[in-house]
mmCIF file of N, CA and C in Angstrom:
data_model
loop_
_atom_site.group_PDB
_atom_site.id
_atom_site.type_symbol
_atom_site.label_atom_id
_atom_site.label_comp_id
_atom_site.label_asym_id
_atom_site.label_seq_id
_atom_site.Cartn_x
_atom_site.Cartn_y
_atom_site.Cartn_z
ATOM 1 N N MET K 1 111.637 77.608 99.748
ATOM 2 C CA MET K 1 111.986 78.926 99.256
ATOM 3 C C MET K 1 111.132 79.219 98.029
ATOM 4 N N ARG K 2 110.464 80.331 98.071
ATOM 5 C CA ARG K 2 109.688 80.764 96.910
ATOM 6 C C ARG K 2 110.479 81.834 96.172
ATOM 7 N N TYR K 3 110.201 81.974 94.901
ATOM 8 C CA TYR K 3 110.947 82.964 94.121
ATOM 9 C C TYR K 3 110.070 83.587 93.045
ATOM 10 N N ARG K 4 110.527 84.744 92.590
ATOM 11 C CA ARG K 4 109.835 85.477 91.525
ATOM 12 C C ARG K 4 110.886 86.089 90.609
ATOM 13 N N LEU K 5 110.701 85.930 89.317
ATOM 14 C CA LEU K 5 111.552 86.557 88.307
ATOM 15 C C LEU K 5 110.693 87.573 87.567
ATOM 16 N N GLU K 6 111.221 88.773 87.403
ATOM 17 C CA GLU K 6 110.463 89.785 86.674
ATOM 18 C C GLU K 6 111.397 90.681 85.873
ATOM 19 N N ARG K 7 110.885 91.166 84.779
ATOM 20 C CA ARG K 7 111.640 92.109 83.958
ATOM 21 C C ARG K 7 111.346 93.511 84.468
ATOM 22 N N VAL K 8 112.398 94.255 84.732
ATOM 23 C CA VAL K 8 112.242 95.649 85.146
ATOM 24 C C VAL K 8 113.034 96.508 84.181
ATOM 25 N N GLU K 9 112.585 97.726 84.017
ATOM 26 C CA GLU K 9 113.250 98.653 83.103
ATOM 27 C C GLU K 9 113.675 99.876 83.900
ATOM 28 N N LYS K 10 114.976 100.046 84.062
ATOM 29 C CA LYS K 10 115.518 101.168 84.822
ATOM 30 C C LYS K 10 115.389 102.467 84.036
ATOM 31 N N GLU K 11 115.846 102.449 82.823
ATOM 32 C CA GLU K 11 115.725 103.570 81.891
ATOM 33 C C GLU K 11 115.218 102.982 80.588
ATOM 34 N N GLU K 12 114.788 103.818 79.710
ATOM 35 C CA GLU K 12 114.266 103.317 78.449
ATOM 36 C C GLU K 12 115.312 102.457 77.750
ATOM 37 N N GLY K 13 114.942 101.208 77.489
ATOM 38 C CA GLY K 13 115.837 100.289 76.803
ATOM 39 C C GLY K 13 116.791 99.525 77.715
ATOM 40 N N ASP K 14 116.841 99.856 79.004
ATOM 41 C CA ASP K 14 117.730 99.161 79.953
ATOM 42 C C ASP K 14 116.920 98.121 80.717
ATOM 43 N N LYS K 15 116.784 96.945 80.142
ATOM 44 C CA LYS K 15 116.015 95.867 80.760
ATOM 45 C C LYS K 15 116.901 95.087 81.722
ATOM 46 N N ARG K 16 116.344 94.784 82.878
ATOM 47 C CA ARG K 16 117.052 94.017 83.904
ATOM 48 C C ARG K 16 116.151 92.864 84.356
ATOM 49 N N LEU K 17 116.764 91.823 84.882
ATOM 50 C CA LEU K 17 116.049 90.691 85.456
ATOM 51 C C LEU K 17 116.126 90.831 86.969
ATOM 52 N N LYS K 18 114.983 91.041 87.606
ATOM 53 C CA LYS K 18 114.936 91.169 89.060
ATOM 54 C C LYS K 18 114.467 89.851 89.638
ATOM 55 N N VAL K 19 115.224 89.344 90.608
ATOM 56 C CA VAL K 19 114.915 88.078 91.262
ATOM 57 C C VAL K 19 114.652 88.364 92.730
ATOM 58 N N THR K 20 113.566 87.807 93.239
ATOM 59 C CA THR K 20 113.224 87.969 94.646
ATOM 60 C C THR K 20 112.962 86.591 95.232
ATOM 61 N N VAL K 21 113.503 86.340 96.419
ATOM 62 C CA VAL K 21 113.249 85.086 97.139
ATOM 63 C C VAL K 21 112.668 85.420 98.510
ATOM 64 N N TRP K 22 111.856 84.500 99.031
ATOM 65 C CA TRP K 22 111.272 84.667 100.355
ATOM 66 C C TRP K 22 110.860 83.299 100.871
ATOM 67 N N PRO K 23 110.672 83.173 102.193
ATOM 68 C CA PRO K 23 110.286 81.878 102.762
ATOM 69 C C PRO K 23 108.797 81.599 102.576
ATOM 70 N N GLU K 24 108.461 80.339 102.522
ATOM 71 C CA GLU K 24 107.062 79.932 102.494
ATOM 72 C C GLU K 24 106.415 80.357 103.803
ATOM 73 N N PRO K 25 105.146 80.357 103.932
ATOM 74 C CA PRO K 25 104.157 79.744 103.066
ATOM 75 C C PRO K 25 103.404 80.745 102.191
ATOM 76 N N PHE K 26 103.674 82.032 102.309
ATOM 77 C CA PHE K 26 102.840 83.021 101.643
ATOM 78 C C PHE K 26 103.336 83.385 100.252
ATOM 79 N N ASN K 27 102.454 84.001 99.480
ATOM 80 C CA ASN K 27 102.835 84.433 98.135
ATOM 81 C C ASN K 27 103.588 85.764 98.202
ATOM 82 N N PHE K 28 104.009 86.249 97.067
ATOM 83 C CA PHE K 28 104.809 87.471 96.982
ATOM 84 C C PHE K 28 104.093 88.664 97.607
ATOM 85 N N PHE K 29 102.814 88.801 97.344
ATOM 86 C CA PHE K 29 102.082 89.984 97.766
ATOM 87 C C PHE K 29 101.734 89.997 99.249
ATOM 88 N N THR K 30 101.616 88.839 99.874
ATOM 89 C CA THR K 30 101.263 88.798 101.292
ATOM 90 C C THR K 30 102.467 88.619 102.207
ATOM 91 N N THR K 31 103.634 88.433 101.639
ATOM 92 C CA THR K 31 104.847 88.307 102.449
ATOM 93 C C THR K 31 105.392 89.697 102.760
ATOM 94 N N PRO K 32 105.707 89.977 104.024
ATOM 95 C CA PRO K 32 106.256 91.289 104.381
ATOM 96 C C PRO K 32 107.568 91.570 103.642
ATOM 97 N N ALA K 33 107.777 92.818 103.294
ATOM 98 C CA ALA K 33 108.973 93.217 102.531
ATOM 99 C C ALA K 33 110.263 92.821 103.229
ATOM 100 N N GLN K 34 110.298 92.874 104.555
ATOM 101 C CA GLN K 34 111.533 92.552 105.273
ATOM 102 C C GLN K 34 111.898 91.070 105.190
ATOM 103 N N GLU K 35 110.971 90.240 104.732
ATOM 104 C CA GLU K 35 111.244 88.812 104.564
ATOM 105 C C GLU K 35 111.803 88.483 103.175
ATOM 106 N N LYS K 36 111.799 89.453 102.274
ATOM 107 C CA LYS K 36 112.219 89.215 100.893
ATOM 108 C C LYS K 36 113.647 89.693 100.668
ATOM 109 N N GLU K 37 114.350 88.980 99.794
ATOM 110 C CA GLU K 37 115.681 89.393 99.334
ATOM 111 C C GLU K 37 115.617 89.491 97.820
ATOM 112 N N SER K 38 116.203 90.557 97.257
ATOM 113 C CA SER K 38 116.164 90.756 95.807
ATOM 114 C C SER K 38 117.540 91.095 95.258
ATOM 115 N N ALA K 39 117.716 90.793 93.990
ATOM 116 C CA ALA K 39 118.937 91.157 93.261
ATOM 117 C C ALA K 39 118.553 91.336 91.799
ATOM 118 N N GLU K 40 119.356 92.118 91.078
ATOM 119 C CA GLU K 40 119.101 92.349 89.654
ATOM 120 C C GLU K 40 120.272 91.851 88.819
ATOM 121 N N PHE K 41 119.922 91.391 87.626
ATOM 122 C CA PHE K 41 120.900 90.825 86.702
ATOM 123 C C PHE K 41 120.601 91.320 85.295
ATOM 124 N N THR K 42 121.527 91.077 84.396
ATOM 125 C CA THR K 42 121.298 91.468 83.013
ATOM 126 C C THR K 42 120.139 90.653 82.445
ATOM 127 N N PHE K 43 119.401 91.257 81.547
ATOM 128 C CA PHE K 43 118.266 90.578 80.924
ATOM 129 C C PHE K 43 118.771 89.864 79.671
ATOM 130 N N ALA K 44 119.534 88.817 79.916
ATOM 131 C CA ALA K 44 120.133 88.014 78.848
ATOM 132 C C ALA K 44 120.373 86.620 79.408
ATOM 133 N N GLU K 45 120.821 85.711 78.565
ATOM 134 C CA GLU K 45 121.055 84.346 79.013
ATOM 135 C C GLU K 45 122.050 84.299 80.174
ATOM 136 N N ASP K 46 123.125 85.079 80.093
ATOM 137 C CA ASP K 46 124.104 85.110 81.190
ATOM 138 C C ASP K 46 123.468 85.600 82.483
ATOM 139 N N GLY K 47 122.549 86.543 82.383
ATOM 140 C CA GLY K 47 121.860 87.051 83.560
ATOM 141 C C GLY K 47 121.000 85.990 84.225
ATOM 142 N N VAL K 48 120.368 85.145 83.418
ATOM 143 C CA VAL K 48 119.553 84.056 83.962
ATOM 144 C C VAL K 48 120.451 83.065 84.699
ATOM 145 N N VAL K 49 121.593 82.741 84.110
ATOM 146 C CA VAL K 49 122.541 81.825 84.749
ATOM 147 C C VAL K 49 123.005 82.423 86.086
ATOM 148 N N ASP K 50 123.319 83.712 86.077
ATOM 149 C CA ASP K 50 123.750 84.381 87.309
ATOM 150 C C ASP K 50 122.622 84.419 88.343
ATOM 151 N N ALA K 51 121.406 84.617 87.891
ATOM 152 C CA ALA K 51 120.259 84.649 88.798
ATOM 153 C C ALA K 51 120.048 83.298 89.477
ATOM 154 N N VAL K 52 120.158 82.226 88.721
ATOM 155 C CA VAL K 52 120.009 80.884 89.290
ATOM 156 C C VAL K 52 121.128 80.621 90.298
ATOM 157 N N ALA K 53 122.338 81.027 89.977
ATOM 158 C CA ALA K 53 123.458 80.859 90.913
ATOM 159 C C ALA K 53 123.199 81.658 92.190
ATOM 160 N N TRP K 54 122.668 82.862 92.064
ATOM 161 C CA TRP K 54 122.360 83.691 93.232
ATOM 162 C C TRP K 54 121.291 83.027 94.099
ATOM 163 N N MET K 55 120.244 82.488 93.463
ATOM 164 C CA MET K 55 119.202 81.802 94.228
ATOM 165 C C MET K 55 119.765 80.588 94.954
ATOM 166 N N ASN K 56 120.626 79.836 94.289
ATOM 167 C CA ASN K 56 121.251 78.689 94.944
ATOM 168 C C ASN K 56 122.110 79.128 96.122
ATOM 169 N N ASP K 57 122.841 80.222 95.965
ATOM 170 C CA ASP K 57 123.640 80.761 97.073
ATOM 171 C C ASP K 57 122.743 81.176 98.237
ATOM 172 N N ARG K 58 121.627 81.833 97.930
ATOM 173 C CA ARG K 58 120.688 82.251 98.983
ATOM 174 C C ARG K 58 120.158 81.030 99.710
ATOM 175 N N PHE K 59 119.876 79.966 98.956
ATOM 176 C CA PHE K 59 119.353 78.741 99.567
ATOM 177 C C PHE K 59 120.391 78.128 100.509
ATOM 178 N N ARG K 60 121.621 78.032 100.026
ATOM 179 C CA ARG K 60 122.678 77.438 100.872
ATOM 180 C C ARG K 60 122.967 78.302 102.099
ATOM 181 N N ALA K 61 122.985 79.608 101.921
ATOM 182 C CA ALA K 61 123.300 80.511 103.031
ATOM 183 C C ALA K 61 122.206 80.510 104.099
ATOM 184 N N GLY K 62 120.968 80.287 103.706
ATOM 185 C CA GLY K 62 119.864 80.319 104.661
ATOM 186 C C GLY K 62 119.154 78.989 104.793
ATOM 187 N N ARG K 63 119.893 77.906 104.643
ATOM 188 C CA ARG K 63 119.287 76.567 104.641
ATOM 189 C C ARG K 63 118.333 76.360 105.822
ATOM 190 N N GLU K 64 118.738 76.774 106.999
ATOM 191 C CA GLU K 64 117.897 76.601 108.191
ATOM 192 C C GLU K 64 116.559 77.335 108.023
ATOM 193 N N LYS K 65 116.610 78.561 107.520
ATOM 194 C CA LYS K 65 115.389 79.351 107.313
ATOM 195 C C LYS K 65 114.461 78.651 106.329
ATOM 196 N N TRP K 66 115.003 78.149 105.235
ATOM 197 C CA TRP K 66 114.169 77.524 104.206
ATOM 198 C C TRP K 66 113.596 76.193 104.684
ATOM 199 N N GLU K 67 114.397 75.421 105.428
ATOM 200 C CA GLU K 67 113.924 74.113 105.878
ATOM 201 C C GLU K 67 112.793 74.227 106.890
ATOM 202 N N HIS K 68 112.743 75.328 107.616
ATOM 203 C CA HIS K 68 111.699 75.498 108.631
ATOM 204 C C HIS K 68 110.639 76.518 108.216
ATOM 205 N N ALA K 69 110.619 76.889 106.968
ATOM 206 C CA ALA K 69 109.666 77.898 106.498
ATOM 207 C C ALA K 69 108.218 77.456 106.696
ATOM 208 N N THR K 70 107.943 76.171 106.525
ATOM 209 C CA THR K 70 106.553 75.714 106.680
ATOM 210 C C THR K 70 106.088 75.802 108.123
ATOM 211 N N ASP K 71 106.993 76.007 109.060
ATOM 212 C CA ASP K 71 106.588 76.225 110.452
ATOM 213 C C ASP K 71 105.816 77.532 110.593
ATOM 214 N N ASN K 72 105.897 78.394 109.585
ATOM 215 C CA ASN K 72 105.229 79.694 109.622
ATOM 216 C C ASN K 72 103.726 79.618 109.387
ATOM 217 N N TRP K 73 103.200 78.438 109.110
ATOM 218 C CA TRP K 73 101.758 78.345 108.868
ATOM 219 C C TRP K 73 100.954 78.807 110.069
ATOM 220 N N ASP K 74 101.513 78.689 111.258
ATOM 221 C CA ASP K 74 100.759 79.070 112.453
ATOM 222 C C ASP K 74 100.637 80.584 112.622
ATOM 223 N N ILE K 75 101.290 81.374 111.750
ATOM 224 C CA ILE K 75 101.166 82.827 111.858
ATOM 225 C C ILE K 75 100.082 83.383 110.927
ATOM 226 N N LEU K 76 99.308 82.491 110.322
ATOM 227 C CA LEU K 76 98.193 82.935 109.482
ATOM 228 C C LEU K 76 97.220 83.768 110.312
ATOM 229 N N PRO K 77 96.749 84.859 109.772
ATOM 230 C CA PRO K 77 95.741 85.645 110.487
ATOM 231 C C PRO K 77 94.489 84.790 110.746
ATOM 232 N N GLU K 78 93.845 85.023 111.856
ATOM 233 C CA GLU K 78 92.637 84.263 112.218
ATOM 234 C C GLU K 78 91.579 84.319 111.117
ATOM 235 N N THR K 79 91.488 85.418 110.417
ATOM 236 C CA THR K 79 90.470 85.551 109.381
ATOM 237 C C THR K 79 90.718 84.632 108.196
ATOM 238 N N TRP K 80 91.941 84.102 108.068
ATOM 239 C CA TRP K 80 92.246 83.202 106.953
ATOM 240 C C TRP K 80 91.974 81.752 107.299
ATOM 241 N N ARG K 81 91.809 81.458 108.557
ATOM 242 C CA ARG K 81 91.656 80.049 108.982
ATOM 243 C C ARG K 81 90.248 79.575 108.864
#
């Protein structure tokens, strides 16, 4: 399972922590949007704790998907091989 944490600002001064997870093997930019799951949390220590708990929940809920994510290497475009 790959993940990305980023600070997003909804309105001026409203900082949020956006967490996105997706299966290997590709990076954030080359993974199709439908393969990604995201959630937002407060941009504070409690938000980080909640974000880690959410990622752990995503991992447990999709254990099969994450364990077989490396099987996706065969879907690399021919131009990348």
